[in-house]
mmCIF file of C-alpha atoms in Angstrom:
data_model
loop_
_atom_site.group_PDB
_atom_site.id
_atom_site.type_symbol
_atom_site.label_atom_id
_atom_site.label_comp_id
_atom_site.label_asym_id
_atom_site.label_seq_id
_atom_site.Cartn_x
_atom_site.Cartn_y
_atom_site.Cartn_z
ATOM 1 C CA MET D 1 -19.067 -28.636 -187.670
ATOM 2 C CA LYS D 2 -21.282 -28.832 -190.824
ATOM 3 C CA VAL D 3 -22.467 -32.547 -190.453
ATOM 4 C CA ALA D 4 -24.801 -34.638 -192.732
ATOM 5 C CA VAL D 5 -26.363 -37.730 -192.041
ATOM 6 C CA LEU D 6 -27.550 -39.786 -194.411
ATOM 7 C CA GLY D 7 -30.242 -41.915 -192.805
ATOM 8 C CA THR D 8 -32.689 -41.764 -190.046
ATOM 9 C CA GLY D 9 -34.068 -45.234 -188.559
ATOM 10 C CA ILE D 10 -33.181 -46.290 -185.448
ATOM 11 C CA MET D 11 -29.490 -45.239 -184.765
ATOM 12 C CA GLY D 12 -29.452 -42.761 -187.269
ATOM 13 C CA GLN D 13 -32.031 -40.754 -185.733
ATOM 14 C CA GLY D 14 -29.960 -40.732 -181.986
ATOM 15 C CA VAL D 15 -26.725 -39.753 -184.031
ATOM 16 C CA VAL D 16 -28.423 -36.511 -185.004
ATOM 17 C CA ARG D 17 -29.967 -35.990 -181.792
ATOM 18 C CA THR D 18 -26.683 -36.482 -180.295
ATOM 19 C CA LEU D 19 -24.947 -33.937 -182.906
ATOM 20 C CA LEU D 20 -26.990 -31.558 -182.363
ATOM 21 C CA ARG D 21 -26.764 -31.515 -178.525
ATOM 22 C CA GLU D 22 -22.809 -30.830 -179.230
ATOM 23 C CA GLY D 23 -23.483 -28.413 -180.987
ATOM 24 C CA HIS D 24 -22.830 -29.348 -184.940
ATOM 25 C CA ASP D 25 -25.390 -28.153 -187.525
ATOM 26 C CA VAL D 26 -27.004 -31.199 -188.550
ATOM 27 C CA THR D 27 -28.692 -32.132 -192.266
ATOM 28 C CA ALA D 28 -30.629 -35.211 -192.358
ATOM 29 C CA TRP D 29 -31.683 -37.228 -195.582
ATOM 30 C CA ASN D 30 -33.773 -40.111 -195.325
ATOM 31 C CA ARG D 31 -34.871 -41.846 -198.164
ATOM 32 C CA THR D 32 -38.619 -41.560 -196.841
ATOM 33 C CA ARG D 33 -39.066 -38.581 -196.110
ATOM 34 C CA ASP D 34 -41.780 -39.066 -192.681
ATOM 35 C CA LYS D 35 -38.671 -40.849 -190.662
ATOM 36 C CA ALA D 36 -36.809 -38.186 -190.753
ATOM 37 C CA GLU D 37 -39.364 -34.565 -190.414
ATOM 38 C CA PRO D 38 -39.637 -35.133 -186.332
ATOM 39 C CA LEU D 39 -35.782 -34.298 -186.107
ATOM 40 C CA VAL D 40 -36.577 -30.297 -188.058
ATOM 41 C CA GLY D 41 -38.099 -30.038 -183.968
ATOM 42 C CA VAL D 42 -34.743 -30.758 -182.410
ATOM 43 C CA GLY D 43 -32.960 -28.163 -185.011
ATOM 44 C CA ALA D 44 -31.808 -30.546 -188.431
ATOM 45 C CA THR D 45 -32.383 -29.503 -190.868
ATOM 46 C CA VAL D 46 -34.270 -32.045 -193.208
ATOM 47 C CA VAL D 47 -33.447 -31.909 -196.903
ATOM 48 C CA ASP D 48 -35.118 -34.307 -200.083
ATOM 49 C CA THR D 49 -32.252 -35.336 -201.718
ATOM 50 C CA ALA D 50 -28.885 -36.874 -200.682
ATOM 51 C CA ARG D 51 -27.448 -34.319 -202.641
ATOM 52 C CA GLU D 52 -28.668 -31.564 -200.580
ATOM 53 C CA ALA D 53 -27.786 -32.891 -197.531
ATOM 54 C CA VAL D 54 -23.624 -33.708 -198.362
ATOM 55 C CA ASP D 55 -23.396 -29.414 -200.450
ATOM 56 C CA GLY D 56 -21.646 -27.506 -197.733
ATOM 57 C CA ALA D 57 -20.904 -30.512 -195.309
ATOM 58 C CA GLU D 58 -17.712 -31.129 -193.783
ATOM 59 C CA VAL D 59 -18.388 -34.670 -192.596
ATOM 60 C CA VAL D 60 -20.914 -36.624 -194.091
ATOM 61 C CA VAL D 61 -21.903 -39.919 -192.205
ATOM 62 C CA THR D 62 -23.758 -43.024 -193.258
ATOM 63 C CA VAL D 63 -26.096 -44.759 -191.429
ATOM 64 C CA LEU D 64 -27.695 -47.593 -193.902
ATOM 65 C CA PHE D 65 -29.122 -50.653 -193.597
ATOM 66 C CA ASP D 66 -26.786 -52.592 -196.195
ATOM 67 C CA GLY D 67 -24.153 -52.044 -198.601
ATOM 68 C CA GLU D 68 -26.379 -51.388 -201.924
ATOM 69 C CA ALA D 69 -28.188 -48.696 -199.741
ATOM 70 C CA VAL D 70 -25.134 -46.921 -198.970
ATOM 71 C CA LEU D 71 -23.505 -47.691 -202.806
ATOM 72 C CA SER D 72 -26.576 -45.899 -203.867
ATOM 73 C CA VAL D 73 -26.233 -43.250 -202.211
ATOM 74 C CA LEU D 74 -23.135 -42.559 -202.763
ATOM 75 C CA ARG D 75 -23.540 -42.510 -206.288
ATOM 76 C CA GLU D 76 -26.296 -40.570 -206.064
ATOM 77 C CA ALA D 77 -24.590 -37.964 -203.662
ATOM 78 C CA THR D 78 -21.628 -37.879 -205.746
ATOM 79 C CA SER D 79 -21.775 -38.264 -209.326
ATOM 80 C CA ALA D 80 -20.980 -34.505 -210.196
ATOM 81 C CA VAL D 81 -17.425 -35.276 -208.157
ATOM 82 C CA ASP D 82 -15.602 -38.284 -210.321
ATOM 83 C CA ALA D 83 -13.188 -35.999 -212.079
ATOM 84 C CA THR D 84 -11.290 -35.441 -209.002
ATOM 85 C CA ALA D 85 -9.924 -38.794 -209.029
ATOM 86 C CA ALA D 86 -9.136 -39.322 -212.295
ATOM 87 C CA SER D 87 -7.111 -36.293 -212.252
ATOM 88 C CA GLY D 88 -5.185 -37.320 -209.310
ATOM 89 C CA ALA D 89 -5.943 -34.187 -207.261
ATOM 90 C CA GLU D 90 -6.849 -34.233 -203.859
ATOM 91 C CA ALA D 91 -10.490 -34.067 -202.670
ATOM 92 C CA ASP D 92 -11.524 -31.103 -201.157
ATOM 93 C CA GLY D 93 -14.875 -31.793 -200.428
ATOM 94 C CA PRO D 94 -16.431 -33.641 -196.907
ATOM 95 C CA VAL D 95 -15.283 -36.737 -195.638
ATOM 96 C CA TRP D 96 -17.699 -39.466 -195.617
ATOM 97 C CA VAL D 97 -17.876 -41.584 -192.553
ATOM 98 C CA GLN D 98 -19.324 -45.059 -193.559
ATOM 99 C CA ALA D 99 -21.145 -45.912 -190.161
ATOM 100 C CA SER D 100 -23.160 -48.942 -191.773
ATOM 101 C CA THR D 101 -22.522 -52.156 -191.229
ATOM 102 C CA ILE D 102 -22.648 -53.675 -194.652
ATOM 103 C CA GLY D 103 -19.703 -56.815 -194.240
ATOM 104 C CA ALA D 104 -16.336 -56.998 -196.170
ATOM 105 C CA ALA D 105 -17.480 -57.561 -199.688
ATOM 106 C CA ASP D 106 -19.879 -54.495 -199.749
ATOM 107 C CA THR D 107 -17.631 -52.127 -197.745
ATOM 108 C CA ALA D 108 -14.606 -53.023 -200.355
ATOM 109 C CA ARG D 109 -17.212 -52.059 -203.182
ATOM 110 C CA VAL D 110 -18.106 -48.854 -200.866
ATOM 111 C CA VAL D 111 -13.708 -47.748 -201.149
ATOM 112 C CA ASP D 112 -13.563 -48.382 -204.587
ATOM 113 C CA LEU D 113 -16.315 -46.046 -205.879
ATOM 114 C CA ALA D 114 -15.200 -43.644 -203.474
ATOM 115 C CA ALA D 115 -11.776 -43.502 -204.948
ATOM 116 C CA GLU D 116 -13.423 -43.363 -208.428
ATOM 117 C CA ARG D 117 -15.688 -40.330 -207.346
ATOM 118 C CA GLY D 118 -12.561 -38.546 -205.627
ATOM 119 C CA VAL D 119 -14.623 -38.974 -202.027
ATOM 120 C CA PRO D 120 -12.223 -38.962 -198.788
ATOM 121 C CA LEU D 121 -13.848 -42.076 -196.995
ATOM 122 C CA VAL D 122 -13.131 -43.339 -193.786
ATOM 123 C CA GLU D 123 -15.097 -46.062 -191.660
ATOM 124 C CA ALA D 124 -16.630 -45.546 -188.219
ATOM 125 C CA MET D 125 -18.602 -48.928 -186.798
ATOM 126 C CA MET D 126 -21.147 -47.673 -183.926
ATOM 127 C CA LEU D 127 -20.762 -50.609 -181.576
ATOM 128 C CA GLY D 128 -24.122 -49.925 -178.919
ATOM 129 C CA THR D 129 -27.885 -49.309 -179.711
ATOM 130 C CA LYS D 130 -30.701 -47.332 -179.785
ATOM 131 C CA LYS D 131 -29.476 -45.774 -176.313
ATOM 132 C CA PRO D 132 -26.526 -45.083 -176.923
ATOM 133 C CA ALA D 133 -26.816 -43.564 -180.187
ATOM 134 C CA GLU D 134 -29.194 -40.972 -178.245
ATOM 135 C CA THR D 135 -26.837 -40.097 -175.323
ATOM 136 C CA GLY D 136 -23.317 -40.095 -177.229
ATOM 137 C CA LYS D 137 -22.261 -43.416 -175.666
ATOM 138 C CA LEU D 138 -21.933 -45.507 -178.583
ATOM 139 C CA VAL D 139 -18.074 -46.771 -178.936
ATOM 140 C CA MET D 140 -16.886 -46.147 -182.434
ATOM 141 C CA LEU D 141 -14.568 -48.311 -184.410
ATOM 142 C CA ALA D 142 -13.060 -46.820 -186.971
ATOM 143 C CA ALA D 143 -10.432 -47.010 -189.592
ATOM 144 C CA GLY D 144 -9.156 -45.214 -192.697
ATOM 145 C CA ALA D 145 -6.128 -42.605 -193.430
ATOM 146 C CA PRO D 146 -5.130 -40.486 -190.049
ATOM 147 C CA ASP D 147 -4.749 -37.128 -191.682
ATOM 148 C CA LEU D 148 -9.258 -37.909 -192.497
ATOM 149 C CA LEU D 149 -9.794 -39.597 -189.173
ATOM 150 C CA ALA D 150 -8.102 -36.388 -187.503
ATOM 151 C CA ARG D 151 -10.240 -34.685 -189.514
ATOM 152 C CA VAL D 152 -13.846 -36.263 -188.384
ATOM 153 C CA GLN D 153 -12.559 -36.884 -184.971
ATOM 154 C CA PRO D 154 -14.697 -34.109 -183.295
ATOM 155 C CA VAL D 155 -17.978 -35.472 -185.002
ATOM 156 C CA LEU D 156 -16.381 -39.303 -183.535
ATOM 157 C CA ASP D 157 -16.156 -37.723 -180.203
ATOM 158 C CA ALA D 158 -20.072 -36.453 -180.133
ATOM 159 C CA MET D 159 -21.148 -39.679 -181.443
ATOM 160 C CA GLY D 160 -19.411 -41.990 -178.862
ATOM 161 C CA ALA D 161 -17.542 -42.591 -175.332
ATOM 162 C CA LYS D 162 -14.280 -44.130 -176.977
ATOM 163 C CA THR D 163 -13.204 -44.201 -180.262
ATOM 164 C CA ILE D 164 -11.188 -47.384 -180.727
ATOM 165 C CA THR D 165 -8.761 -47.404 -183.738
ATOM 166 C CA ALA D 166 -8.376 -50.291 -185.770
ATOM 167 C CA GLY D 167 -6.055 -49.792 -188.768
ATOM 168 C CA GLY D 168 -5.427 -47.765 -191.359
ATOM 169 C CA SER D 169 -7.678 -49.202 -194.296
ATOM 170 C CA VAL D 170 -11.556 -48.815 -194.563
ATOM 171 C CA GLY D 171 -12.701 -52.516 -193.941
ATOM 172 C CA GLN D 172 -10.361 -52.941 -190.447
ATOM 173 C CA GLY D 173 -13.261 -51.215 -188.491
ATOM 174 C CA THR D 174 -16.264 -53.650 -190.484
ATOM 175 C CA ALA D 175 -13.779 -56.797 -189.330
ATOM 176 C CA LEU D 176 -13.603 -55.608 -185.828
ATOM 177 C CA LYS D 177 -17.691 -54.501 -185.694
ATOM 178 C CA LEU D 178 -18.582 -58.405 -187.132
ATOM 179 C CA ALA D 179 -16.220 -59.708 -184.306
ATOM 180 C CA ALA D 180 -18.050 -57.703 -181.826
ATOM 181 C CA ASN D 181 -21.193 -58.120 -183.336
ATOM 182 C CA ALA D 182 -20.398 -61.640 -182.708
ATOM 183 C CA TRP D 183 -20.371 -61.731 -178.843
ATOM 184 C CA ILE D 184 -23.560 -59.526 -178.999
ATOM 185 C CA ALA D 185 -25.582 -62.271 -181.287
ATOM 186 C CA SER D 186 -23.977 -65.059 -179.153
ATOM 187 C CA VAL D 187 -24.088 -64.082 -175.724
ATOM 188 C CA THR D 188 -28.139 -62.631 -176.841
ATOM 189 C CA ALA D 189 -29.090 -66.382 -177.384
ATOM 190 C CA ALA D 190 -27.297 -67.617 -174.472
ATOM 191 C CA ALA D 191 -29.077 -65.842 -172.079
ATOM 192 C CA ALA D 192 -32.301 -66.152 -173.960
ATOM 193 C CA GLN D 193 -31.530 -69.864 -173.998
ATOM 194 C CA SER D 194 -30.616 -70.066 -169.951
ATOM 195 C CA LEU D 195 -34.091 -68.437 -169.446
ATOM 196 C CA ALA D 196 -36.106 -70.415 -171.303
ATOM 197 C CA LEU D 197 -34.349 -73.591 -170.423
ATOM 198 C CA THR D 198 -34.980 -72.493 -166.681
ATOM 199 C CA ARG D 199 -38.841 -71.782 -167.023
ATOM 200 C CA THR D 200 -39.009 -75.107 -168.910
ATOM 201 C CA LEU D 201 -37.606 -77.045 -166.091
ATOM 202 C CA GLY D 202 -40.266 -75.425 -164.051
ATOM 203 C CA LEU D 203 -38.684 -72.553 -162.483
ATOM 204 C CA ASP D 204 -39.276 -68.602 -161.989
ATOM 205 C CA PRO D 205 -36.767 -67.432 -164.871
ATOM 206 C CA GLN D 206 -35.344 -64.640 -162.902
ATOM 207 C CA LEU D 207 -33.845 -67.312 -160.299
ATOM 208 C CA PHE D 208 -30.966 -67.285 -163.092
ATOM 209 C CA LEU D 209 -30.275 -63.848 -163.049
ATOM 210 C CA ASP D 210 -30.225 -63.827 -159.426
ATOM 211 C CA ALA D 211 -27.695 -67.162 -159.209
ATOM 212 C CA ILE D 212 -24.903 -65.473 -161.827
ATOM 213 C CA GLU D 213 -25.557 -61.734 -160.084
ATOM 214 C CA GLY D 214 -22.091 -60.960 -159.088
ATOM 215 C CA GLY D 215 -20.559 -63.806 -160.120
ATOM 216 C CA GLN D 216 -17.741 -63.931 -162.509
ATOM 217 C CA ALA D 217 -20.085 -65.358 -165.091
ATOM 218 C CA ASP D 218 -21.921 -62.401 -165.184
ATOM 219 C CA THR D 219 -22.504 -59.109 -167.822
ATOM 220 C CA PRO D 220 -25.040 -56.271 -167.028
ATOM 221 C CA TYR D 221 -26.125 -57.332 -170.841
ATOM 222 C CA ALA D 222 -27.968 -60.296 -169.560
ATOM 223 C CA HIS D 223 -30.071 -58.402 -167.230
ATOM 224 C CA LEU D 224 -30.727 -55.603 -169.691
ATOM 225 C CA LYS D 225 -32.333 -58.104 -172.130
ATOM 226 C CA GLY D 226 -33.172 -60.899 -169.815
ATOM 227 C CA ALA D 227 -35.759 -57.928 -168.324
ATOM 228 C CA SER D 228 -37.359 -57.835 -171.617
ATOM 229 C CA MET D 229 -37.537 -61.823 -172.326
ATOM 230 C CA ILE D 230 -39.352 -62.127 -168.914
ATOM 231 C CA ALA D 231 -41.288 -59.693 -169.897
ATOM 232 C CA GLY D 232 -42.225 -60.442 -173.279
ATOM 233 C CA GLU D 233 -41.474 -56.791 -173.945
ATOM 234 C CA TYR D 234 -39.476 -56.565 -177.212
ATOM 235 C CA PRO D 235 -38.919 -52.516 -178.163
ATOM 236 C CA ALA D 236 -36.762 -52.431 -180.585
ATOM 237 C CA GLN D 237 -33.078 -50.828 -179.596
ATOM 238 C CA PHE D 238 -31.621 -53.175 -182.085
ATOM 239 C CA ALA D 239 -34.079 -54.620 -184.135
ATOM 240 C CA LEU D 240 -33.736 -58.312 -184.617
ATOM 241 C CA ASP D 241 -33.539 -58.391 -188.613
ATOM 242 C CA GLY D 242 -30.588 -55.873 -188.314
ATOM 243 C CA LEU D 243 -28.285 -58.203 -186.325
ATOM 244 C CA ARG D 244 -29.686 -61.692 -188.450
ATOM 245 C CA LYS D 245 -28.159 -59.319 -191.106
ATOM 246 C CA ASP D 246 -24.805 -59.018 -189.574
ATOM 247 C CA VAL D 247 -24.473 -63.048 -188.866
ATOM 248 C CA SER D 248 -25.013 -63.500 -192.592
ATOM 249 C CA LEU D 249 -22.132 -60.805 -193.123
ATOM 250 C CA MET D 250 -19.718 -63.120 -190.598
ATOM 251 C CA ARG D 251 -20.678 -66.200 -192.379
ATOM 252 C CA GLU D 252 -19.886 -64.351 -196.135
ATOM 253 C CA ALA D 253 -16.428 -62.771 -194.464
ATOM 254 C CA ALA D 254 -15.483 -66.075 -192.552
ATOM 255 C CA THR D 255 -15.937 -68.067 -195.636
ATOM 256 C CA ALA D 256 -14.463 -65.479 -197.867
ATOM 257 C CA ALA D 257 -11.057 -65.390 -195.598
ATOM 258 C CA ASP D 258 -10.491 -68.807 -196.296
ATOM 259 C CA ALA D 259 -8.399 -69.294 -193.069
ATOM 260 C CA GLY D 260 -9.742 -72.884 -191.629
ATOM 261 C CA PHE D 261 -12.488 -70.838 -189.510
ATOM 262 C CA GLY D 262 -14.874 -72.779 -188.046
ATOM 263 C CA THR D 263 -18.667 -71.506 -188.647
ATOM 264 C CA SER D 264 -20.722 -74.202 -186.439
ATOM 265 C CA LEU D 265 -21.736 -71.324 -183.804
ATOM 266 C CA LEU D 266 -22.561 -68.662 -186.553
ATOM 267 C CA GLU D 267 -24.724 -71.038 -188.184
ATOM 268 C CA ALA D 268 -26.701 -71.860 -185.148
ATOM 269 C CA LEU D 269 -27.236 -68.444 -184.557
ATOM 270 C CA ALA D 270 -28.478 -67.447 -187.878
ATOM 271 C CA GLY D 271 -31.076 -70.625 -187.281
ATOM 272 C CA LEU D 272 -31.979 -69.369 -183.892
ATOM 273 C CA TYR D 273 -32.618 -65.649 -185.291
ATOM 274 C CA GLY D 274 -33.784 -66.695 -188.182
ATOM 275 C CA THR D 275 -36.852 -68.752 -186.338
ATOM 276 C CA ALA D 276 -37.413 -66.064 -183.971
ATOM 277 C CA SER D 277 -37.531 -63.817 -187.506
ATOM 278 C CA ASP D 278 -40.077 -66.019 -189.315
ATOM 279 C CA ARG D 279 -42.414 -66.264 -185.911
ATOM 280 C CA GLY D 280 -42.809 -62.169 -186.660
ATOM 281 C CA HIS D 281 -40.554 -60.589 -184.785
ATOM 282 C CA GLY D 282 -37.949 -59.379 -187.117
ATOM 283 C CA GLY D 283 -38.868 -55.796 -186.353
ATOM 284 C CA ASP D 284 -38.452 -56.246 -182.485
ATOM 285 C CA ASP D 285 -35.669 -56.059 -179.990
ATOM 286 C CA ILE D 286 -32.540 -58.827 -180.564
ATOM 287 C CA ALA D 287 -33.931 -59.927 -177.061
ATOM 288 C CA ALA D 288 -36.456 -61.397 -179.060
ATOM 289 C CA VAL D 289 -34.476 -64.615 -180.185
ATOM 290 C CA HIS D 290 -35.904 -65.843 -176.806
ATOM 291 C CA ALA D 291 -39.143 -66.689 -178.628
ATOM 292 C CA ALA D 292 -36.554 -69.028 -180.826
ATOM 293 C CA PHE D 293 -36.678 -71.341 -177.376
ATOM 294 C CA THR D 294 -40.703 -71.418 -176.955
ATOM 295 C CA SER D 295 -43.423 -72.754 -178.743
#
């Protein structure tokens, strides 16, 4: 399929490479072109504007940092098609796959803008980090009209090891992604705490990982992030400031839902990731939350 990928940061780069490897024709755009230029060497077409990228595409995938970025790009790339919605005609342009974690409120704004512009829209949140994006092993958390999801399924199949359909309305995939990332934020911070506590109490922190290995409390994720924490090396697979943003979105969504949900753990996580970011680790991997437990 002819696919446009808008946004070539850590995840976008991996998505482009995976789609190319799976035989898709990919055009890439990034607001800072230099970040997209290396993709020319692996077969992508890199263009200067989002409008150019979506021209002729069957599927458009947005992999951007926040809601304002998604809204801005959607406006820039679709400003010529708003008459479609006004006429009530069925849009025949590309299906837009919103894959950026932007929270519930901004997702609702994107849905409204897409409807105004006559843009067929689904969402497919990406559960995973840099390596799964590069190897097509993400878990795709999809939502939207079934017929539109069927049209983009070959792209989702290329990007992910499996697709979980959260529902028929755009926004339900976002809800599931926030819940999943709450788990990621929690288990990463918990591993950091236990490793730091082990060291504080005078033991080799590796002993903590050895103790849980193979037991009911074990998870491969603890060993993956734990090795990085012990080494004190944090090459970004999922940037800490990105997860910090997501925790803020979780708090906003939970508060807006007004269902008596207790946010005490989310408040604690916001503080921990904020401390690590303030100590200079915002661009490092989320394993750098370990710095919040050390002086």
